[in-house]
mmCIF file of C-alpha atoms and ligand atoms in Angstrom:
data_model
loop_
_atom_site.group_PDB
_atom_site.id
_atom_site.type_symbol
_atom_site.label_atom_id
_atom_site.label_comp_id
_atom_site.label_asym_id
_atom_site.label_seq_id
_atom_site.Cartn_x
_atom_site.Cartn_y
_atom_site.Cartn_z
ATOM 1 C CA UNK A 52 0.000 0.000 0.000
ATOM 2 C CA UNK A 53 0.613 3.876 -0.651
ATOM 3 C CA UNK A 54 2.545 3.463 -3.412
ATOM 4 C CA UNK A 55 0.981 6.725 -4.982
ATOM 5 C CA UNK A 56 1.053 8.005 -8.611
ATOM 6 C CA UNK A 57 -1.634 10.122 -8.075
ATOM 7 C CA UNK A 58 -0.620 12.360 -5.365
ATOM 8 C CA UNK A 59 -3.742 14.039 -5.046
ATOM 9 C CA UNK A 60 -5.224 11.320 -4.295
ATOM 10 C CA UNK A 61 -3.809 10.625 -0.882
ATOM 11 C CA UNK A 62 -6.159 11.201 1.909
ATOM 12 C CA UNK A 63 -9.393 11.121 -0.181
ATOM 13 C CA UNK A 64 -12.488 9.710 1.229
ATOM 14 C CA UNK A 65 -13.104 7.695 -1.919
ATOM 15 C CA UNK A 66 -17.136 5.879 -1.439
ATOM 16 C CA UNK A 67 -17.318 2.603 -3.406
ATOM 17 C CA UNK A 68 -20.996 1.395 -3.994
ATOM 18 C CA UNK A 69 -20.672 -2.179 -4.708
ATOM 19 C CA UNK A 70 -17.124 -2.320 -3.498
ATOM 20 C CA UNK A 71 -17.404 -5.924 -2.121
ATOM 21 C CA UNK A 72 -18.126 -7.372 -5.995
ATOM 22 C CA UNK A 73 -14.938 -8.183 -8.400
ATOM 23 C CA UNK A 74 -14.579 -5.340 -10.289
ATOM 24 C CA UNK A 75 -14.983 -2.809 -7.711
ATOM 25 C CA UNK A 76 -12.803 -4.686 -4.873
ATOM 26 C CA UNK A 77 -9.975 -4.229 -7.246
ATOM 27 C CA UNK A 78 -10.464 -0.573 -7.485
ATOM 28 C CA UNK A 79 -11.171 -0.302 -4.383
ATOM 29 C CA UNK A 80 -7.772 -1.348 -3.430
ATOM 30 C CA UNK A 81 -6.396 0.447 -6.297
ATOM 31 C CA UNK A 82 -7.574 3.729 -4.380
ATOM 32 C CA UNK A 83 -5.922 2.562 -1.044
ATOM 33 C CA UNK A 84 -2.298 2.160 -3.147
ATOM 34 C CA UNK A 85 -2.632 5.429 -3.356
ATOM 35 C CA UNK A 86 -3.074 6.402 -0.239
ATOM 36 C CA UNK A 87 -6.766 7.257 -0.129
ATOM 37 C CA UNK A 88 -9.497 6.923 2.434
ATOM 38 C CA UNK A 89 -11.520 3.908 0.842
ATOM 39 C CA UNK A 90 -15.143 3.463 2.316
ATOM 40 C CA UNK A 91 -16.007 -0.671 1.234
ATOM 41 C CA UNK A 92 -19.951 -0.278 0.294
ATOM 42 C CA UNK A 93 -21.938 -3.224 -0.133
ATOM 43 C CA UNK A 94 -25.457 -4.820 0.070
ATOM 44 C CA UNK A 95 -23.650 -8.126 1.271
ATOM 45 C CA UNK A 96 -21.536 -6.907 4.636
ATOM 46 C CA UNK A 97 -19.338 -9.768 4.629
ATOM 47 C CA UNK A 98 -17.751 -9.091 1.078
ATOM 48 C CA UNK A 99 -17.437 -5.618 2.218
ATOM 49 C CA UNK A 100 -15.574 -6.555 5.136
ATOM 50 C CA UNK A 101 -13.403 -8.519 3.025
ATOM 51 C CA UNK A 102 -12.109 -6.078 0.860
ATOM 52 C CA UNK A 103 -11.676 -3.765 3.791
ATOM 53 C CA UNK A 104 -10.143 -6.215 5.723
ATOM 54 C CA UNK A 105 -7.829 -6.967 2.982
ATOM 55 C CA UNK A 106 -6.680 -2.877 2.268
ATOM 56 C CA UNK A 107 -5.885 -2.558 6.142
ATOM 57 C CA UNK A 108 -3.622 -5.801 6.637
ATOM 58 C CA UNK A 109 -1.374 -4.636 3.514
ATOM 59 C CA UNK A 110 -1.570 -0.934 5.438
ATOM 60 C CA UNK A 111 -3.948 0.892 4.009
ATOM 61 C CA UNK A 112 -7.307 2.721 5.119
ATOM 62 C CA UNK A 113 -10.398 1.771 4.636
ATOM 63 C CA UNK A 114 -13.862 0.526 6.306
ATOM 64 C CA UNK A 115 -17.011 -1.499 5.361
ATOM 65 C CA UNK A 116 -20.125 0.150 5.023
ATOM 66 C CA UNK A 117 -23.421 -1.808 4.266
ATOM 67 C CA UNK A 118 -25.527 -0.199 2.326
ATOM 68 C CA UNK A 119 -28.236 -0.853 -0.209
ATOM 69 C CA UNK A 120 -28.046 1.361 -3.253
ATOM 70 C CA UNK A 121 -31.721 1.467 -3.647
ATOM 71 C CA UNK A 122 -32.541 2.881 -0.120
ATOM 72 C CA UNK A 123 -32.439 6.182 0.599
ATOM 73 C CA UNK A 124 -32.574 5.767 4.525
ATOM 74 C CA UNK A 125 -29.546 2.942 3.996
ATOM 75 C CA UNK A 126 -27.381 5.607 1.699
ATOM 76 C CA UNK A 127 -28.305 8.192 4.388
ATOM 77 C CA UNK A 128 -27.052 6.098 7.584
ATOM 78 C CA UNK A 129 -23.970 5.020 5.786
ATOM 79 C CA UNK A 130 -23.202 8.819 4.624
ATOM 80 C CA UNK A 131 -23.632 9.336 8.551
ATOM 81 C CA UNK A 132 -20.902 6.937 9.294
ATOM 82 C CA UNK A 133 -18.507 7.701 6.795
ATOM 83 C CA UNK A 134 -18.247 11.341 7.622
ATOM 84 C CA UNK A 135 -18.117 10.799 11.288
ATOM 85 C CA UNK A 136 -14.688 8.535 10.656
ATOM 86 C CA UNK A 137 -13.101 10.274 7.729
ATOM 87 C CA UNK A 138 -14.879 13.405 6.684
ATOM 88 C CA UNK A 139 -17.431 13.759 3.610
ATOM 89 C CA UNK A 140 -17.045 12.031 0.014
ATOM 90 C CA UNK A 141 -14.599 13.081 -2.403
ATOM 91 C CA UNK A 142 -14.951 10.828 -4.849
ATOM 92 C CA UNK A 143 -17.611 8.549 -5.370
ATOM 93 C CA UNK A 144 -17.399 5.360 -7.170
ATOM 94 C CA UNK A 145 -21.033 4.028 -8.484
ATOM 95 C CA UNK A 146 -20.350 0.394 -9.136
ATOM 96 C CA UNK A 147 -23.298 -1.639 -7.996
ATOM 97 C CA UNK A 148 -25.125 -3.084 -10.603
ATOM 98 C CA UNK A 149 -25.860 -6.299 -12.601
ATOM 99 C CA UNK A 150 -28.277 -8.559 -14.681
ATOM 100 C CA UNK A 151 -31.069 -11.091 -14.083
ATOM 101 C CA UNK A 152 -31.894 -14.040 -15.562
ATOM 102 C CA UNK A 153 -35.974 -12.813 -15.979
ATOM 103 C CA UNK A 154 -35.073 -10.122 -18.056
ATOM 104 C CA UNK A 155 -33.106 -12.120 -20.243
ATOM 105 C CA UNK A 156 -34.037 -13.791 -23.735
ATOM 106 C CA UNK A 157 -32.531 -17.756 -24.402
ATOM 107 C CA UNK A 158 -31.542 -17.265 -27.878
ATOM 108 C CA UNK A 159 -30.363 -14.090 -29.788
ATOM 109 C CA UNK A 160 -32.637 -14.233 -32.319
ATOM 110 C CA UNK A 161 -36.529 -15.203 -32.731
ATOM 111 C CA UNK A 162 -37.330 -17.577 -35.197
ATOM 112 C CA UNK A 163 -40.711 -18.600 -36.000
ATOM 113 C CA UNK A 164 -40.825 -22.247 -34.807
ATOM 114 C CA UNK A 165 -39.608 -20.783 -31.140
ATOM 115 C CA UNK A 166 -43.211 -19.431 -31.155
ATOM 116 C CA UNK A 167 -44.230 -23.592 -29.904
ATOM 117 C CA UNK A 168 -42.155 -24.275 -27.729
ATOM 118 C CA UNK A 169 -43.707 -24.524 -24.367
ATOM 119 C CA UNK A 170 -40.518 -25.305 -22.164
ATOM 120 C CA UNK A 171 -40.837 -23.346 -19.538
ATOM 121 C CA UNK A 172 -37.314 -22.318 -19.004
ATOM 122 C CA UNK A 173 -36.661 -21.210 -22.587
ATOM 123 C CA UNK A 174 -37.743 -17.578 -22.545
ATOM 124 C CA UNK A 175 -38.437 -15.585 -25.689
ATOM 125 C CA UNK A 176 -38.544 -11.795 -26.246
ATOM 126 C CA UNK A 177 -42.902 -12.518 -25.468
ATOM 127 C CA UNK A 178 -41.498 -14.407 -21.687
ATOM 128 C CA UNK A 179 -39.378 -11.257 -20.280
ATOM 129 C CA UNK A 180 -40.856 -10.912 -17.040
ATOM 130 C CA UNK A 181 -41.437 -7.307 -15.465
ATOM 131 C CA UNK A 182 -40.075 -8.234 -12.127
ATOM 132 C CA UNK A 183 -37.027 -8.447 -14.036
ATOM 133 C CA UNK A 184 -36.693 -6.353 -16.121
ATOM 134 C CA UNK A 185 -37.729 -3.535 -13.395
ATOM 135 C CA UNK A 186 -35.222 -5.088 -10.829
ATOM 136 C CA UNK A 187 -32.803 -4.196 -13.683
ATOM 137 C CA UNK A 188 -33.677 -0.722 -14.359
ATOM 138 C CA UNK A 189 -33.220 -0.344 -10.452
ATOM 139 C CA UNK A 190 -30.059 -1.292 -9.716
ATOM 140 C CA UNK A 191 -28.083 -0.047 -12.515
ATOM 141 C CA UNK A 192 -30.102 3.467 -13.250
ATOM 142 C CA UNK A 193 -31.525 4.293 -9.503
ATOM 143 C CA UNK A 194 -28.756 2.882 -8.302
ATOM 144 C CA UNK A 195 -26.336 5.078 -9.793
ATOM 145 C CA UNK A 196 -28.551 7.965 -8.913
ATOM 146 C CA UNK A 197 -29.947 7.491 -5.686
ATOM 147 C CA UNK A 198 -26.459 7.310 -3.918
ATOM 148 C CA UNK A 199 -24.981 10.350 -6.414
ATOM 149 C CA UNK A 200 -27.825 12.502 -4.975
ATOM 150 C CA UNK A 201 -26.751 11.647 -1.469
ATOM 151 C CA UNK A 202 -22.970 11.548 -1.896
ATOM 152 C CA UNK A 203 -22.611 14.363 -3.723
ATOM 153 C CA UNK A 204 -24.328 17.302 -2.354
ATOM 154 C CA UNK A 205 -21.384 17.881 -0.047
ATOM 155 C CA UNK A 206 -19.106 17.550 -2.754
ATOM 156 C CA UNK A 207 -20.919 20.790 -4.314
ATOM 157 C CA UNK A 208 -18.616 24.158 -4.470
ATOM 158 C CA UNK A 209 -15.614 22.040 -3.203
ATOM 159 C CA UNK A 210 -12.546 21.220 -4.945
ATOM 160 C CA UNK A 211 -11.028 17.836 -6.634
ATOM 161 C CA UNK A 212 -14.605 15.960 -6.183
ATOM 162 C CA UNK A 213 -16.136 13.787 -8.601
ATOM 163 C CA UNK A 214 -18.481 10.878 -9.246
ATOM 164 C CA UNK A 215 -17.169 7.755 -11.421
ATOM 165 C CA UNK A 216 -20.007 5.852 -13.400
ATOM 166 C CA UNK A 217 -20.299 2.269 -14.215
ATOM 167 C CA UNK A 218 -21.670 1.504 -17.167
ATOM 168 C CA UNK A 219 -20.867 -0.903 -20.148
ATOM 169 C CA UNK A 220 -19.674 -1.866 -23.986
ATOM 170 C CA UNK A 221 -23.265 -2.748 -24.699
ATOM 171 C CA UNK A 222 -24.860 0.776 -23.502
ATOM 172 C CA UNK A 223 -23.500 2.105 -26.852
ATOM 173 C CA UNK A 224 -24.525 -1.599 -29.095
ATOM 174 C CA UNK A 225 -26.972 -3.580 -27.396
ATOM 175 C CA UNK A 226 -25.507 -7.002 -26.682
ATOM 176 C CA UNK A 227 -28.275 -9.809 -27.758
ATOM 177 C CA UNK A 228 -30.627 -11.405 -25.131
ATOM 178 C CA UNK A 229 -29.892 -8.654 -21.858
ATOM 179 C CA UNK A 230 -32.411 -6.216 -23.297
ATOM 180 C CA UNK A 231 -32.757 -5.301 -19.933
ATOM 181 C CA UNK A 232 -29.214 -4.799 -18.930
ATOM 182 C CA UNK A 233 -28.532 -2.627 -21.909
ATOM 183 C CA UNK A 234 -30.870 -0.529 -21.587
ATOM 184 C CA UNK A 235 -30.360 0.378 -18.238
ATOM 185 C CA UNK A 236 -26.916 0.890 -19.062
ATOM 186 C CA UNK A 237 -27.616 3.261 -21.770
ATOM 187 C CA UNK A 238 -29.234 5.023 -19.249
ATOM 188 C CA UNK A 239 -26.382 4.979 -16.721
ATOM 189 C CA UNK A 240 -24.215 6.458 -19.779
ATOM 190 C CA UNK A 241 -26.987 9.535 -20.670
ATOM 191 C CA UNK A 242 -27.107 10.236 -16.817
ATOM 192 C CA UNK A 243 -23.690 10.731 -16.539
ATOM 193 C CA UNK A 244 -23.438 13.112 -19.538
ATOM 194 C CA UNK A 245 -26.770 14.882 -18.272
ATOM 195 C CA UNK A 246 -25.269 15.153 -14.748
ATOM 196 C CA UNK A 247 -21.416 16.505 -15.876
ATOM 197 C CA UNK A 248 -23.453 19.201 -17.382
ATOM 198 C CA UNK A 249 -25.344 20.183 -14.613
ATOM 199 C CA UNK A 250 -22.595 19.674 -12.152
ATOM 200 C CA UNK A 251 -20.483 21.519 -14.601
ATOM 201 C CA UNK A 252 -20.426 24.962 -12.097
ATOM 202 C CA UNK A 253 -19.969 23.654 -9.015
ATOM 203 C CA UNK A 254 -16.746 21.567 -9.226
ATOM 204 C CA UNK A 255 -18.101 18.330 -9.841
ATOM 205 C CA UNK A 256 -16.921 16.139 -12.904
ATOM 206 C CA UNK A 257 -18.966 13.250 -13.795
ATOM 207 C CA UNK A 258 -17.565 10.241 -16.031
ATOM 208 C CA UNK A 259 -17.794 6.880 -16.335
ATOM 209 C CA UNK A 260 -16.180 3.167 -17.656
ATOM 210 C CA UNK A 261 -17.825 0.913 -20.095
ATOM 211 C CA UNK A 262 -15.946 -1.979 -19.528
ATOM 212 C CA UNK A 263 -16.233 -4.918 -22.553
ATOM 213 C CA UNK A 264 -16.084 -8.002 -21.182
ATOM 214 C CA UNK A 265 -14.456 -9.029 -18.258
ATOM 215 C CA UNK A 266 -15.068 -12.991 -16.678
ATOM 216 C CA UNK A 267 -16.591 -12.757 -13.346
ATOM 217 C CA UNK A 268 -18.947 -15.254 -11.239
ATOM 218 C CA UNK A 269 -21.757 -13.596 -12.734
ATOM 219 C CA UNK A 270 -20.851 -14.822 -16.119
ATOM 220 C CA UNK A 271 -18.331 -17.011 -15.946
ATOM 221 C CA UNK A 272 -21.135 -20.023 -16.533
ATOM 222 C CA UNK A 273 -22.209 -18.301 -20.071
ATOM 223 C CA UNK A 274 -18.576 -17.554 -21.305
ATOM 224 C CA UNK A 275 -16.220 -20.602 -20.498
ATOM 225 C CA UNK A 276 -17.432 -24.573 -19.933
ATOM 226 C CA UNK A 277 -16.246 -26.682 -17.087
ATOM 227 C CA UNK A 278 -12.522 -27.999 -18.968
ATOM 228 C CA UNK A 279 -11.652 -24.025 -19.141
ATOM 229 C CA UNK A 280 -12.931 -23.787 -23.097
ATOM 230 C CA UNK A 281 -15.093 -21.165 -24.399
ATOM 231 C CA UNK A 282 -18.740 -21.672 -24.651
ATOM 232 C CA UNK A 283 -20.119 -20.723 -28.522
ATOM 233 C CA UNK A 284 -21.100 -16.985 -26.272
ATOM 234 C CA UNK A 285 -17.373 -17.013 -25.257
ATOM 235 C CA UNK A 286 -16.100 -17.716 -28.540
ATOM 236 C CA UNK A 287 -18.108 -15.332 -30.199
ATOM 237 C CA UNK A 288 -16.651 -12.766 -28.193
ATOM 238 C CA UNK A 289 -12.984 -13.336 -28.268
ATOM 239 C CA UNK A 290 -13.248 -13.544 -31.692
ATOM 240 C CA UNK A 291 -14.736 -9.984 -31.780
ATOM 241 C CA UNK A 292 -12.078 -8.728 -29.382
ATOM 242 C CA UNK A 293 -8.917 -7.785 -31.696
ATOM 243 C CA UNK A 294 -6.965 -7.851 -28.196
ATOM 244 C CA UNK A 295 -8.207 -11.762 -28.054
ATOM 245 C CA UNK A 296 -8.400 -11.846 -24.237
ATOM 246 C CA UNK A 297 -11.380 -11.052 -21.899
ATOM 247 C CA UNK A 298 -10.743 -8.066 -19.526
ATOM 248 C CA UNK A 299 -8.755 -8.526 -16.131
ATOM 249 C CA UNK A 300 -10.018 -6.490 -13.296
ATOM 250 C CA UNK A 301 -7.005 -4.571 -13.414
ATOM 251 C CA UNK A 302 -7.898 -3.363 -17.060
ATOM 252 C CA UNK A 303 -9.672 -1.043 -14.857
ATOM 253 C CA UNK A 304 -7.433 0.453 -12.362
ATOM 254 C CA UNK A 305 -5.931 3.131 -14.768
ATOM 255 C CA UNK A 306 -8.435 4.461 -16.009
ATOM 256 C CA UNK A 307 -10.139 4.909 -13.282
ATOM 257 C CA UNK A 308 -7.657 6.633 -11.110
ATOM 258 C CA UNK A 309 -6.801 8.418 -13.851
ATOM 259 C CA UNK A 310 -10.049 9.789 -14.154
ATOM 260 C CA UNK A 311 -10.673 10.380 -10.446
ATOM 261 C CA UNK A 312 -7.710 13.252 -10.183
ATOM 262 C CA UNK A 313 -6.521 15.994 -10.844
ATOM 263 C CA UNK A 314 -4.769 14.809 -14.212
ATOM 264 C CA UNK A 315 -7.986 14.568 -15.679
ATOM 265 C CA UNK A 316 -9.487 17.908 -13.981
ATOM 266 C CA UNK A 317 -10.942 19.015 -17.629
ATOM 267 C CA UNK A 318 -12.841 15.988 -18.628
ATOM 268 C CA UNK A 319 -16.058 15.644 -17.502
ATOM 269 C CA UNK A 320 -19.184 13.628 -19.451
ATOM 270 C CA UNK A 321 -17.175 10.838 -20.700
ATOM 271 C CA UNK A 322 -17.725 7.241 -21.326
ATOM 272 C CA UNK A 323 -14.600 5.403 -21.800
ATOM 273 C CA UNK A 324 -14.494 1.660 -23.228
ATOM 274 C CA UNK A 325 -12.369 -0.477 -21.744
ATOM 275 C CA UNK A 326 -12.731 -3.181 -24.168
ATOM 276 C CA UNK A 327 -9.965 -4.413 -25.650
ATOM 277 C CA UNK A 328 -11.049 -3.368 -29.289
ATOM 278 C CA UNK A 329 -14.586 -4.847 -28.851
ATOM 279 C CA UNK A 330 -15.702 -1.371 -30.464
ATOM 280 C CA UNK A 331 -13.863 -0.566 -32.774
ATOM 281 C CA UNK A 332 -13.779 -3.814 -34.637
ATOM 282 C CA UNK A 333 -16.432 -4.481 -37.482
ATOM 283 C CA UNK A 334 -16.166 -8.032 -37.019
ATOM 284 C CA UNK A 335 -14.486 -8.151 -41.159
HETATM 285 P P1 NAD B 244 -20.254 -8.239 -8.860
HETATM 286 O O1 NAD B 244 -21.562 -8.962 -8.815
HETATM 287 O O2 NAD B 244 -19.016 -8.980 -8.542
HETATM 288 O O3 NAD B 244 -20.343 -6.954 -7.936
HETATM 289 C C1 NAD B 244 -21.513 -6.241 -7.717
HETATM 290 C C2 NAD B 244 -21.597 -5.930 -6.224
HETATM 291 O O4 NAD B 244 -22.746 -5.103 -6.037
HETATM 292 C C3 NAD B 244 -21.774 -7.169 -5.344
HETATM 293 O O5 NAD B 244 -20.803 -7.168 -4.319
HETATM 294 C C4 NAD B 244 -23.174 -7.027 -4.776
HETATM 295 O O6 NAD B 244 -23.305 -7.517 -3.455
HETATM 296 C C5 NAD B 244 -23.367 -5.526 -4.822
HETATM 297 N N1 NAD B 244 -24.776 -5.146 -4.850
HETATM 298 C C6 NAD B 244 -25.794 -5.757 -5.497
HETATM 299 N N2 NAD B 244 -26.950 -5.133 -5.247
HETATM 300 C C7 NAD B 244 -26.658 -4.103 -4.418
HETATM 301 C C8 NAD B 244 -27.438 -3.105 -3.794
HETATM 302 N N3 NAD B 244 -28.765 -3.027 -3.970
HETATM 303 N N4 NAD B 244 -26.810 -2.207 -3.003
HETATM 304 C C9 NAD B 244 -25.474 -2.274 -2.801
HETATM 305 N N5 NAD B 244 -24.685 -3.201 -3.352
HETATM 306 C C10 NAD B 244 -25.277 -4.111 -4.153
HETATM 307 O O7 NAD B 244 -20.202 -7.596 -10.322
HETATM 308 P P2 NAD B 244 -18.990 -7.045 -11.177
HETATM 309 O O8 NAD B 244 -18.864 -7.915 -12.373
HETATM 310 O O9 NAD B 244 -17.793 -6.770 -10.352
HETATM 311 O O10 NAD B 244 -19.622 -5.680 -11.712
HETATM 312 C C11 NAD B 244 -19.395 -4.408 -11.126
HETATM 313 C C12 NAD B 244 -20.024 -3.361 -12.039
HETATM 314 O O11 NAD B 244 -19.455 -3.437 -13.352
HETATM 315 C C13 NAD B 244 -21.534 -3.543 -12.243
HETATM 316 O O12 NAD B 244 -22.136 -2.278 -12.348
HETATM 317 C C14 NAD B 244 -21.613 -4.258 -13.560
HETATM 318 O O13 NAD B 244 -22.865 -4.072 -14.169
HETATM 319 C C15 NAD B 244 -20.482 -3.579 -14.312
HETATM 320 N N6 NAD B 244 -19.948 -4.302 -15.470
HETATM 321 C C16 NAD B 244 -19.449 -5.562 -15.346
HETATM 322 C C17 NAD B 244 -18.933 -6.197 -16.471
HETATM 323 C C18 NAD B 244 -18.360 -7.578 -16.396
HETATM 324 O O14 NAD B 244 -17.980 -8.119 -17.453
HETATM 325 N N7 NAD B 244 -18.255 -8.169 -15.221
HETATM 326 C C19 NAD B 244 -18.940 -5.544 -17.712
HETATM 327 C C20 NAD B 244 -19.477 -4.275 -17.793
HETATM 328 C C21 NAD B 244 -19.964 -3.648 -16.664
#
């Protein structure tokens, strides 16, 4: 630990929503290398206490917060706690999010004998269930804004604050059969361009990451079989990733501290891919 590049970034009070899950446990202990303040947010306590757990016994500062990014009165208790041990928010890092298997279609496309099959787990664009796609909607898009709105309105007229986004590679293309998930991930990207605009005068910068694909528990099941191979999913997308590789959690780390300080301090509104080539590859 402290092993800072980023100067500035020593002593933040950096807030990680969803900072006991894969991707964001890596930044989170990107942040305490450099010396910041790292608050471990999660739904699930324990992996929060993990991660925490794991910054302070290699030196570093943090603590785990539970909170629930869809509850205001949760957000507001664990704002409470974090500025009574190490002062209000600098940066906050919106990471909670994910799919769900109801708002998800079994094939990419429809074809017309699909329209008799009765199985009940095979689930055409006719099956998607409300439940999930709503749950969807929630956790990505209210909960990227529900915790900005509380995290952020001490950051207001300060200096060196700003909120980090989560989004993804298929806000910008849809990826097939996560209708759901895109969507609400195109709407994580607009609300971070709509919010750097109207934090634009008080000191806030608003960005975010659209990382391609990276293999985590969530999808490790779709992308690789048992033996380690590539499922026909996983295959498809290495073979659309000029880089050839899926995304390591530390794809992440420098880009995002990048765009958390002061090296970045005129860029606000941006999406970056962190993809590998995903996007900029026509598949010919
Ligand atoms: P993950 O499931 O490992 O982490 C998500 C964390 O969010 C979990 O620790 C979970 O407990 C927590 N969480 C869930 N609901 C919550 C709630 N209501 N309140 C607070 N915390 C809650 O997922 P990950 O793969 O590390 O993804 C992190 C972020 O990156 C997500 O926003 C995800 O959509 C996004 N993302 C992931 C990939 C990928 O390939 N893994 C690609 C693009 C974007």
């Amino acid at each position: 630990m402290d092993n800072p590049k980023y100067k500035e970034l020593k002593g933040k009070v950096v807030a990680i929503t969803g900072g006991g899950g894969i991707l964001c446990s890596t930044i989170a202990l990107a942040f305490a290398d450099q010396g910041a303040k790292v608050c471990v947010m999660d739904l699930n306590m324990k992996s929060a206490e993990a991660v925490s757990e794991k910054i302070i016994n290699a030196g570093g500062v943090a603590i785990a917060v539970q909170a629930d990014v869809l509850d205001r009165e949760s957000l507001q208790a664990a704002k409470k706690e974090i500025a009574e041990k190490f002062g209000f928010c600098d940066i906050l890092i919106n990471g909670a999010g994910g799919n769900h298997p109801l708002g998800t279609t079994s094939e990419s496309y429809l074809l017309k004998k699909d329209m008799e099959r009765t199985a009940e787990d095979f689930k055409t664009f006719f099956d998607l269930d409300m439940e999930g796609i709503q749950f969807v909607f929630n956790l990505n898009f209210i909960g990227t804004l529900l915790p900005t709105q509380i995290f952020s309105r001490e950051m207001v007229g300060r200096t060196g604050c700003s909120v980090l986004n989560i989004s993804s590679m298929n806000a910008f293309t849809p990826l097939t059969k996560i209708p759901a998930y895109s969507g609400a991930k195109a709407a994580v990207s607009n609300f971070t361009q709509w919010l750097a605009v109207h934090f634009s005068k008080v000191g806030i910068r608003v960005n975010a990451l659209a990382p391609g694909f990276f293999l985590t528990d969530q999808n490790r099941s779709l992308l690789t079989k048992e033996d380690g191979g590539l499922t026909p999913r996983g295959t498809t997308i290495i073979d659309q990733t000029p880089m050839g590789r899926f995304g390591e959690p530390e794809d992440l780390v420098g880009t995002t501290l990048w765009l958390s300080s002061e090296q970045s301090k005129f860029i606000t509104g941006i999406v970056v891919p962190i993809d590998g080539g995903f996007s900029a590859f026509s598949g010919v």
